[in-house]
């Protein structure tokens, strides 16, 4: 029994280390995209208002000091993430919006503690829902921009969820 106690203690310590103590996820839908008649329908660029919003995001989100920046592989999401990634000296990592659970697993398993994830009107609230383990947030409207979800986890459990406008 005396030999089992240190082994049990080791297993408990390793299980707590499976997910680092604190993680912060800053989730945002891409900024305003070009929906004009001449815009690329599949992969539109940001409008001037969208580029301004991306700069605003870089200022607002920098206080969270993301150690990793993720984006889907579209111009509008990459261009929304780029200003903050540049300020932080980070490369924008591409993720598949159809594999949100896989993205969560990657982020939880990584040694990084703070993340910025840029997605879409449906995937950003869905990602927040996966992180908090409940279906709380509905997809955004097609013309709804400017919301940030901040999800904080401690030891794999939800510590706080905040939605702010920027």
JSON list of N, CA and C in Angstrom, two decimals, residues 28 44 46 53 58 69 74 82 91 93 108 110 114 117 132 138 144:
[
{"chain": "A", "resi": 28, "resn": "UNK", "atom": "N", "xyz": [-13.58, 35.36, -32.30]},
{"chain": "A", "resi": 28, "resn": "UNK", "atom": "CA", "xyz": [-14.18, 36.48, -33.01]},
{"chain": "A", "resi": 28, "resn": "UNK", "atom": "C", "xyz": [-14.55, 36.05, -34.43]},
{"chain": "A", "resi": 44, "resn": "UNK", "atom": "N", "xyz": [-14.31, 36.55, -50.41]},
{"chain": "A", "resi": 44, "resn": "UNK", "atom": "CA", "xyz": [-14.21, 38.00, -50.50]},
{"chain": "A", "resi": 44, "resn": "UNK", "atom": "C", "xyz": [-13.18, 38.58, -49.54]},
{"chain": "A", "resi": 46, "resn": "UNK", "atom": "N", "xyz": [-11.82, 41.87, -47.09]},
{"chain": "A", "resi": 46, "resn": "UNK", "atom": "CA", "xyz": [-12.44, 42.79, -46.14]},
{"chain": "A", "resi": 46, "resn": "UNK", "atom": "C", "xyz": [-12.72, 44.12, -46.82]},
{"chain": "A", "resi": 53, "resn": "UNK", "atom": "N", "xyz": [-11.79, 47.50, -38.55]},
{"chain": "A", "resi": 53, "resn": "UNK", "atom": "CA", "xyz": [-12.20, 46.66, -37.42]},
{"chain": "A", "resi": 53, "resn": "UNK", "atom": "C", "xyz": [-11.08, 45.68, -37.05]},
{"chain": "A", "resi": 58, "resn": "UNK", "atom": "N", "xyz": [-6.96, 44.14, -33.05]},
{"chain": "A", "resi": 58, "resn": "UNK", "atom": "CA", "xyz": [-5.57, 44.01, -32.61]},
{"chain": "A", "resi": 58, "resn": "UNK", "atom": "C", "xyz": [-5.31, 44.81, -31.34]},
{"chain": "A", "resi": 69, "resn": "UNK", "atom": "N", "xyz": [-2.43, 32.21, -32.75]},
{"chain": "A", "resi": 69, "resn": "UNK", "atom": "CA", "xyz": [-3.50, 32.85, -33.51]},
{"chain": "A", "resi": 69, "resn": "UNK", "atom": "C", "xyz": [-3.96, 31.87, -34.58]},
{"chain": "A", "resi": 74, "resn": "UNK", "atom": "N", "xyz": [-9.52, 31.59, -45.29]},
{"chain": "A", "resi": 74, "resn": "UNK", "atom": "CA", "xyz": [-10.20, 32.54, -46.16]},
{"chain": "A", "resi": 74, "resn": "UNK", "atom": "C", "xyz": [-9.55, 33.90, -45.99]},
{"chain": "A", "resi": 82, "resn": "UNK", "atom": "N", "xyz": [-4.54, 38.92, -38.99]},
{"chain": "A", "resi": 82, "resn": "UNK", "atom": "CA", "xyz": [-3.17, 39.35, -39.31]},
{"chain": "A", "resi": 82, "resn": "UNK", "atom": "C", "xyz": [-2.64, 40.51, -38.46]},
{"chain": "A", "resi": 91, "resn": "UNK", "atom": "N", "xyz": [2.63, 33.64, -36.23]},
{"chain": "A", "resi": 91, "resn": "UNK", "atom": "CA", "xyz": [2.15, 33.21, -37.54]},
{"chain": "A", "resi": 91, "resn": "UNK", "atom": "C", "xyz": [0.69, 32.81, -37.37]},
{"chain": "A", "resi": 93, "resn": "UNK", "atom": "N", "xyz": [-2.12, 30.45, -37.76]},
{"chain": "A", "resi": 93, "resn": "UNK", "atom": "CA", "xyz": [-2.28, 29.01, -38.00]},
{"chain": "A", "resi": 93, "resn": "UNK", "atom": "C", "xyz": [-3.65, 28.78, -38.62]},
{"chain": "A", "resi": 108, "resn": "UNK", "atom": "N", "xyz": [-6.35, 22.63, -26.28]},
{"chain": "A", "resi": 108, "resn": "UNK", "atom": "CA", "xyz": [-6.29, 22.16, -24.90]},
{"chain": "A", "resi": 108, "resn": "UNK", "atom": "C", "xyz": [-5.02, 21.37, -24.62]},
{"chain": "A", "resi": 110, "resn": "UNK", "atom": "N", "xyz": [-2.13, 21.78, -26.11]},
{"chain": "A", "resi": 110, "resn": "UNK", "atom": "CA", "xyz": [-0.90, 22.55, -26.35]},
{"chain": "A", "resi": 110, "resn": "UNK", "atom": "C", "xyz": [-0.42, 23.21, -25.06]},
{"chain": "A", "resi": 114, "resn": "UNK", "atom": "N", "xyz": [-2.99, 31.10, -24.13]},
{"chain": "A", "resi": 114, "resn": "UNK", "atom": "CA", "xyz": [-3.93, 32.11, -24.62]},
{"chain": "A", "resi": 114, "resn": "UNK", "atom": "C", "xyz": [-4.00, 32.05, -26.14]},
{"chain": "A", "resi": 117, "resn": "UNK", "atom": "N", "xyz": [-8.88, 33.07, -31.96]},
{"chain": "A", "resi": 117, "resn": "UNK", "atom": "CA", "xyz": [-9.42, 32.23, -33.03]},
{"chain": "A", "resi": 117, "resn": "UNK", "atom": "C", "xyz": [-10.40, 33.07, -33.83]},
{"chain": "A", "resi": 132, "resn": "UNK", "atom": "N", "xyz": [-17.47, 25.70, -23.73]},
{"chain": "A", "resi": 132, "resn": "UNK", "atom": "CA", "xyz": [-18.20, 25.78, -22.46]},
{"chain": "A", "resi": 132, "resn": "UNK", "atom": "C", "xyz": [-19.05, 24.55, -22.19]},
{"chain": "A", "resi": 138, "resn": "UNK", "atom": "N", "xyz": [-26.13, 31.33, -30.28]},
{"chain": "A", "resi": 138, "resn": "UNK", "atom": "CA", "xyz": [-26.68, 31.08, -31.62]},
{"chain": "A", "resi": 138, "resn": "UNK", "atom": "C", "xyz": [-25.78, 31.73, -32.67]},
{"chain": "A", "resi": 144, "resn": "UNK", "atom": "N", "xyz": [-23.83, 40.89, -38.87]},
{"chain": "A", "resi": 144, "resn": "UNK", "atom": "CA", "xyz": [-23.48, 41.16, -37.47]},
{"chain": "A", "resi": 144, "resn": "UNK", "atom": "C", "xyz": [-21.99, 40.91, -37.24]}
]
